[in-house]
Every structure is written in C-alpha cells, then in structure tokens.
Short mmCIF file of C-alpha atoms in Angstrom, two decimals:
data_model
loop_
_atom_site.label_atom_id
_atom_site.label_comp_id
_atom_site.label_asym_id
_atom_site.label_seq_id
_atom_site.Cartn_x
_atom_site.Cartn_y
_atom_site.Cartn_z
CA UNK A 29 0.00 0.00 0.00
CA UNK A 30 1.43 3.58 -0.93
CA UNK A 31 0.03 6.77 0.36
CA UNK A 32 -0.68 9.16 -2.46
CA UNK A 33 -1.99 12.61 -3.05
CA UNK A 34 -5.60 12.64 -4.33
CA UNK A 35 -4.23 14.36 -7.33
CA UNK A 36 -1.40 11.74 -7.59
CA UNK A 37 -4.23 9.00 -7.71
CA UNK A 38 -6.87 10.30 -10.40
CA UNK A 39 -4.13 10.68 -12.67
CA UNK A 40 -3.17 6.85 -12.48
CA UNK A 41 -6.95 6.28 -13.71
CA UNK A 42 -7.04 6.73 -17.55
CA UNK A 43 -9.65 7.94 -19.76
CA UNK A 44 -12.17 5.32 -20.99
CA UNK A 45 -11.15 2.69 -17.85
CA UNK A 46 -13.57 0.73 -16.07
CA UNK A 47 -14.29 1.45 -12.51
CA UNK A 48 -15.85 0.25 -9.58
CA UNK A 49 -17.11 3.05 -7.03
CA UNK A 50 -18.61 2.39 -3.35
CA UNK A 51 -21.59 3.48 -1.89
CA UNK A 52 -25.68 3.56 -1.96
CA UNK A 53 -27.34 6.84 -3.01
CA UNK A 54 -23.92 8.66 -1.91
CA UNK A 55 -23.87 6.98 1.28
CA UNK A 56 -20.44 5.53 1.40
CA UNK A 57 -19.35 7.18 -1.37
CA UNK A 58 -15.36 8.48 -1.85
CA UNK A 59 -16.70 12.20 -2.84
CA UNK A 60 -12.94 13.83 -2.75
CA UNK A 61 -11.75 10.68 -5.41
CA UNK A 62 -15.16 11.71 -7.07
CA UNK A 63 -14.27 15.29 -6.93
CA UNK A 64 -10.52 15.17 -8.27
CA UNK A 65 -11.74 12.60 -11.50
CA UNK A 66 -14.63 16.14 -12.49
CA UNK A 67 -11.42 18.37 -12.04
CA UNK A 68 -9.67 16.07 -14.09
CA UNK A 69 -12.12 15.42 -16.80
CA UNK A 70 -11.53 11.66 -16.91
CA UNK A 71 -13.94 10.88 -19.45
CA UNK A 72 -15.27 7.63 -21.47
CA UNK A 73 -15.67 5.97 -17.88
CA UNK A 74 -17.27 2.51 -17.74
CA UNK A 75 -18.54 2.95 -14.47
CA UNK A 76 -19.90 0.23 -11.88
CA UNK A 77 -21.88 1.10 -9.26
CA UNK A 78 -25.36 0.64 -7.47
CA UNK A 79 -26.96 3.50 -8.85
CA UNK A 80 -26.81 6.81 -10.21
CA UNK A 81 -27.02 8.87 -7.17
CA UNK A 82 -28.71 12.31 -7.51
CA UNK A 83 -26.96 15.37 -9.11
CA UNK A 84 -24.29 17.15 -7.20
CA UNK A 85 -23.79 13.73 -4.81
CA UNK A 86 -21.86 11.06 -5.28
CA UNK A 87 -21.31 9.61 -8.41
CA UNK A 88 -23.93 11.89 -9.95
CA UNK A 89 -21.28 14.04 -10.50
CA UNK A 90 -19.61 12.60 -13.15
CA UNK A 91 -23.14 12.26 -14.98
CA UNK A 92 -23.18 16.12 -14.25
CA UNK A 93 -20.10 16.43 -16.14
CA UNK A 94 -20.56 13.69 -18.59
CA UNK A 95 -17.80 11.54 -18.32
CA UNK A 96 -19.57 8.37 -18.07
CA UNK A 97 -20.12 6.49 -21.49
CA UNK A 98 -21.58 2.86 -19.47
CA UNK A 99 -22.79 2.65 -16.46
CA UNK A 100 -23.62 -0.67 -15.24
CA UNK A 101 -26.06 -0.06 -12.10
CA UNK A 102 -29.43 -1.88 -9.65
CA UNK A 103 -31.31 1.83 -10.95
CA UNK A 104 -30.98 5.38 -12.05
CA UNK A 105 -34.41 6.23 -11.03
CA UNK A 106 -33.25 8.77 -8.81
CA UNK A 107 -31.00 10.84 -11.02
CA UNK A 108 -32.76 13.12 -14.17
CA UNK A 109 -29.78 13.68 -15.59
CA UNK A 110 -28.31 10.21 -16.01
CA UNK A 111 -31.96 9.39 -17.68
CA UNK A 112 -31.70 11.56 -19.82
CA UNK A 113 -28.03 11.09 -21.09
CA UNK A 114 -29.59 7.28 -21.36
CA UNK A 115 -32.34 8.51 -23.62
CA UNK A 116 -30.24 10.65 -25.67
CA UNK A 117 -28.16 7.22 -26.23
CA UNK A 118 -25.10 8.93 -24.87
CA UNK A 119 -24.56 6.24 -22.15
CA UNK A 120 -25.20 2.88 -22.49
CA UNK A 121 -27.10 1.28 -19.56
CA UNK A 122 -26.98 -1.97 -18.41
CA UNK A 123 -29.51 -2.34 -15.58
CA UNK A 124 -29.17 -5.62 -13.28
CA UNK A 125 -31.03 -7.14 -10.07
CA UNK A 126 -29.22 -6.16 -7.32
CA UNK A 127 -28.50 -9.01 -5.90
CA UNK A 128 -27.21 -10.58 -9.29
CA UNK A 129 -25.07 -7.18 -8.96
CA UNK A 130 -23.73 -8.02 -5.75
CA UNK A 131 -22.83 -11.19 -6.51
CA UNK A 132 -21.34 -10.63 -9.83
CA UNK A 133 -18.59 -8.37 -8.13
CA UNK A 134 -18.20 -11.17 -5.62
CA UNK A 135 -17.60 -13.58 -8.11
CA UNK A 136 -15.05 -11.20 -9.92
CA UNK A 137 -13.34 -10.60 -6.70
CA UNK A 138 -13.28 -14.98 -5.66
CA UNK A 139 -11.84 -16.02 -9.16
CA UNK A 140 -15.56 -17.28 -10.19
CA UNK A 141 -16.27 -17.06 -13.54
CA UNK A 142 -20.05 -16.15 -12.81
CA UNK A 143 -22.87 -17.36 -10.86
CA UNK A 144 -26.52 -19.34 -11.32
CA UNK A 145 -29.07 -17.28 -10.29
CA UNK A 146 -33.06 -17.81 -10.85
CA UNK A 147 -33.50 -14.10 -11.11
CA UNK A 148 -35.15 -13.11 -14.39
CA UNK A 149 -35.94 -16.67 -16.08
CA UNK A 150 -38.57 -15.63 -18.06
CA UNK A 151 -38.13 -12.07 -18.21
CA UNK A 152 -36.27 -9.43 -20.72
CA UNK A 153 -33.13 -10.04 -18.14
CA UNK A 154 -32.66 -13.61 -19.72
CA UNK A 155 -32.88 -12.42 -23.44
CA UNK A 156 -29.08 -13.53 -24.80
CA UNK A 157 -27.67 -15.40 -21.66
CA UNK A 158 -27.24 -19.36 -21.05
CA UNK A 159 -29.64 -20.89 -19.19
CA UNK A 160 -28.58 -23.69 -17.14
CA UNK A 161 -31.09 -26.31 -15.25
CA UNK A 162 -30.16 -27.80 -12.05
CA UNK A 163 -31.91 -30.56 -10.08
CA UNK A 164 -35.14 -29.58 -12.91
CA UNK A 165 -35.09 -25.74 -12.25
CA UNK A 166 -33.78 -23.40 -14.64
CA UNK A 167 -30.97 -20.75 -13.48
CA UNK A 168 -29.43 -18.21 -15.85
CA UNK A 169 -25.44 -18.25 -15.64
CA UNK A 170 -24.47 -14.01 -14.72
CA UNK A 171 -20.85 -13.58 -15.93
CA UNK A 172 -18.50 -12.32 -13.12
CA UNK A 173 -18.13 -8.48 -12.53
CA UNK A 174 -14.26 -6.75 -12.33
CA UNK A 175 -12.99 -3.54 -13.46
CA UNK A 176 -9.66 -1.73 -13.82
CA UNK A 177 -9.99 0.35 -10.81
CA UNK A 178 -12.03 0.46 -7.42
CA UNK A 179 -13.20 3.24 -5.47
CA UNK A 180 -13.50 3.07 -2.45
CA UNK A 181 -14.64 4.89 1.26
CA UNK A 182 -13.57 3.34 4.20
CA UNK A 183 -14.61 5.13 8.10
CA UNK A 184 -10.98 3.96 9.33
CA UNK A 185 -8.18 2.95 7.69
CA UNK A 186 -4.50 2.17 9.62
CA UNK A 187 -0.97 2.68 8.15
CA UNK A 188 -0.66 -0.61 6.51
CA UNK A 189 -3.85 -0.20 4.63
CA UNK A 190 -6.30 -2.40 6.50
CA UNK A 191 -10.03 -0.66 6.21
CA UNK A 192 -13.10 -0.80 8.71
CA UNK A 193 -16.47 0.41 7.71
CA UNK A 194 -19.08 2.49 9.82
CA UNK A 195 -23.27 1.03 9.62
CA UNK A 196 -24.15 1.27 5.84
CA UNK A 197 -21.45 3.18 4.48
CA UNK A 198 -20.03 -0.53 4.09
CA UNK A 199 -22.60 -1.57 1.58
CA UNK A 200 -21.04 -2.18 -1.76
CA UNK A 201 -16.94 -1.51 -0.45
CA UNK A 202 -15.89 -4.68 0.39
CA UNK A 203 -16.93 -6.71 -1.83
CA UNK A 204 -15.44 -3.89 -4.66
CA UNK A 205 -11.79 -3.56 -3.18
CA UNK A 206 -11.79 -7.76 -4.30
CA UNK A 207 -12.92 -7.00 -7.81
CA UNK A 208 -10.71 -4.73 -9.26
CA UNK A 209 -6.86 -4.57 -10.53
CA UNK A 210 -6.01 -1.30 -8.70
CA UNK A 211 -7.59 -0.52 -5.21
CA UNK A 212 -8.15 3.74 -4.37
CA UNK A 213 -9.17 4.21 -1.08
CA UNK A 214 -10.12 7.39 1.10
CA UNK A 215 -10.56 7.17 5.03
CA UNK A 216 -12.17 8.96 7.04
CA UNK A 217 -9.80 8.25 9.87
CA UNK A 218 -6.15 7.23 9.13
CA UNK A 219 -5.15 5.66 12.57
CA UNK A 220 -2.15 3.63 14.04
CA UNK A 221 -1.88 -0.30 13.44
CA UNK A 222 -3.04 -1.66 15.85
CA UNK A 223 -6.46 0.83 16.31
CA UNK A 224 -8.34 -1.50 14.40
CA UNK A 225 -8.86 -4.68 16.37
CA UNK A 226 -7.57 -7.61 14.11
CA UNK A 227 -11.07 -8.97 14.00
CA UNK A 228 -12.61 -5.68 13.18
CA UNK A 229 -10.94 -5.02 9.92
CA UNK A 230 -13.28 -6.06 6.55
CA UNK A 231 -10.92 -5.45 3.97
CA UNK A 232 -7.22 -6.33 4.82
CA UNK A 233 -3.93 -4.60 4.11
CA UNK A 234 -3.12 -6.73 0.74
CA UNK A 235 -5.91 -5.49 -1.17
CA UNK A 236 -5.39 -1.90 -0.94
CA UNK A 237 -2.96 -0.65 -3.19
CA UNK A 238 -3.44 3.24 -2.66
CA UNK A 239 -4.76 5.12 0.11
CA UNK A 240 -5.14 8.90 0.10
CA UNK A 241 -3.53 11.51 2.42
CA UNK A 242 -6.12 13.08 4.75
CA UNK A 243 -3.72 16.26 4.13
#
C-alpha cells in the first residue's frame, strides 16, 4: 500500500477505464476521489456502481459532467440527468437485479467465472444469456463483474492499509476492493496499526494498493 496525493491517484486512472465506485445513493461514497476525477475530466468511464445517485452527490457528478459512457447499475431512477443522457443514447445502460449485482462483483473478486441465479428466467433479463437447469429448475449463468480500478470509502483505515467500515457506508466496499486490478481508497480516519482490532478489519492490508492523504 502507498500513500498518495488525491491528485497523484486520479491521474493513475485513464480515460475510458472501467471502474468500480462504493456506496448507496452517496452513502459511502469516496466524494474527494469523485471530486478530483470532475477536475480532471476523466472521461469515457465505464462505471460500476449501485446507482446513479442524484446530481451534485456522489457519483452523480460525473453524470453532471458527462464523463460516463456505461454505467452498469441496480437503478438510475433517482438521477434526471443520467436518464436523460440514457435517452439521448449517450450512455449505455446496463440495468441488473441487485443481488445478481452483488454477486457478480463477488464472483469477480473470488476467481468465479459467474454465478446461477433464478432471477429473471422468463423475463427481458434472460434475453441472450445461457440458461442452465439444475436438479429440474432453470438458473441463468451471470458472468463475473471486475474492473480496472475500485473506489472506495472506508470510516478507518490504519498505516498498513487495513479498512473498517461504519453502519451502511459498508454496503457495496468490500466486496469492490476484491474485484478490481487497482484498489483507491479514502478514510475517514487514518489511525495507528493496531487501532483497528484484528477482527474488526473487513478489507485487509493486501488489497489496498493506494490510500489517500487526509492532508
């Protein structure tokens, strides 16, 4: 793990990558990381995440400043503005249960190549995947979920890089710092090894690769 500059971090992330970014409706979000990639103009993103947010908050703001080109999201229902970039057919939106989401980054982050899951047999969601029956049911096969880079908002982290989470700010964190090559991570709190009790940390030291200065 290497402490780096906020500024120092959005410029590792080129233009057009795929990334991952924490949170639910904002909550959880890394708004600095968020911030710095609008300043930047890192445009062309393929961006993971829940959902759209709401203008101004969390990842909403790179809608505002339209530097997504796919988002692949649980709903956008919430945000006017990534509707209508979807509309206009200058995003492309790929709309999944969210548990199917959930586990799909999971998968990416365990080596899995995908997962069976009975969600949307029947239903538009099926139209061009495999279907697969076990024991006489029918299960659709969801291909695993990873992405360049991961975003991601931890309440404490310590100076090796392991990360605790506070209530639902934890949502979709963990599971995101396993899915993705390169690991970005703001804290809240940077504290002394040792503050976080060994069985309190969720995301350990090895997955982070960057954390950013509270400076």
């Amino acid at each position: 793990m290497k402490a780096v500059s906020v500024e120092e971090a959005v410029a590792m992330i080129p233009a057009g990558a795929s990334v991952m970014v924490g949170g639910f409706m904002g909550v959880g979000t890394p708004e600095r990381l968020l911030d710095e990639m609008v300043r930047q103009q890192k445009n062309g993103l393929s961006l993971i995440c829940n959902d759209a947010a709401l203008p101004g908050k969390g990842v909403g703001k790179l809608f505002d400043a339209a530097l997504v080109s796919r988002l692949t999201a649980t709903h956008i229902g919430l945000n006017p503005k990534a509707q209508q970039q979807m509309l206009a057919s200058q995003i492309a939106v790929d709309l999944v249960p969210q548990g199917t989401f959930v586990e799909r980054i999971r998968a990416g982050g365990c080596g899995i190549g995908g997962i069976l899951t009975a969600t949307g047999v029947g239903t538009l969601v099926a139209e061009g995947k495999r279907q697969i029956e076990v024991d006489g049911k029918p299960f659709l096969l969801e291909t695993a979920l990873r992405a360049q880079f991961a975003l991601v908002h931890a309440f404490l982290a310590d100076y090796l890089g392991n990360l605790a989470y506070a209530l639902t700010s934890r949502n979709f964190n963990p599971v995101m710092a396993m899915a993705a090559d390169t690991v970005i991570v703001t804290a809240e709190h940077i504290v002394p090894v040792g503050v976080i009790a060994p069985d309190h940390v969720v995301t350990p030291a090895p997955l982070v690769d960057y954390l950013i200065t509270n400076g």
